[in-house]
C-alpha positions in Angstrom: 96.8 105.9 131.8 99.4 107.4 129.4 101.3 105.1 127.1 104.8 105.8 125.8 105.5 104.8 122.3 108.8 103.7 120.7 108.5 105.4 117.3 110.8 103.7 114.8 110.3 103.0 111.1 109.2 99.5 110.4 112.3 98.8 108.4 114.5 99.8 111.3 112.7 97.3 113.6 112.9 94.5 111.0 116.5 95.2 110.1 117.4 95.1 113.8 115.8 91.6 114.2 117.6 90.4 111.1 120.9 92.0 112.1 120.7 90.1 115.4 120.3 86.8 113.6 116.6 86.3 114.2 114.3 84.8 111.5 110.8 86.4 111.3 108.2 83.7 111.4 105.1 85.8 111.5 103.9 89.4 112.0 100.4 90.1 113.4 98.5 93.3 114.0 95.6 92.5 116.4 92.4 94.6 116.1 91.4 96.8 119.1 89.6 95.0 121.9 85.8 95.2 121.7 85.7 97.3 124.9 88.2 100.0 123.6 86.8 103.4 124.3 85.5 105.1 121.2 87.9 108.1 121.6 90.9 105.7 121.3 89.7 104.2 118.0 91.0 105.5 114.6 89.4 108.9 113.9 88.1 110.1 110.6 91.5 111.5 109.5 93.2 108.1 110.2 96.1 109.8 111.8 95.9 108.7 115.4 95.1 105.3 116.8 96.5 102.6 119.1 98.3 100.1 117.0 100.5 97.1 118.0 102.6 94.8 115.9 103.6 91.4 117.3 106.7 89.6 115.8 107.1 85.9 116.1 110.9 85.5 115.9 113.0 82.4 115.8 116.4 82.5 117.5 119.5 81.5 115.5 
């Protein structure tokens, strides 16, 4: 399966949340699932890997 990424600087994402009036309650970055194929894990150069950030936001 191919995944499409939304590449934006972290500051752009956070500033969008703040600009929309949300309060950021928590940010988490879960580790890869134990059954993630080895070829999808971070490689030696640390340049490519699957990474997700989850934002817990509070509406105004």
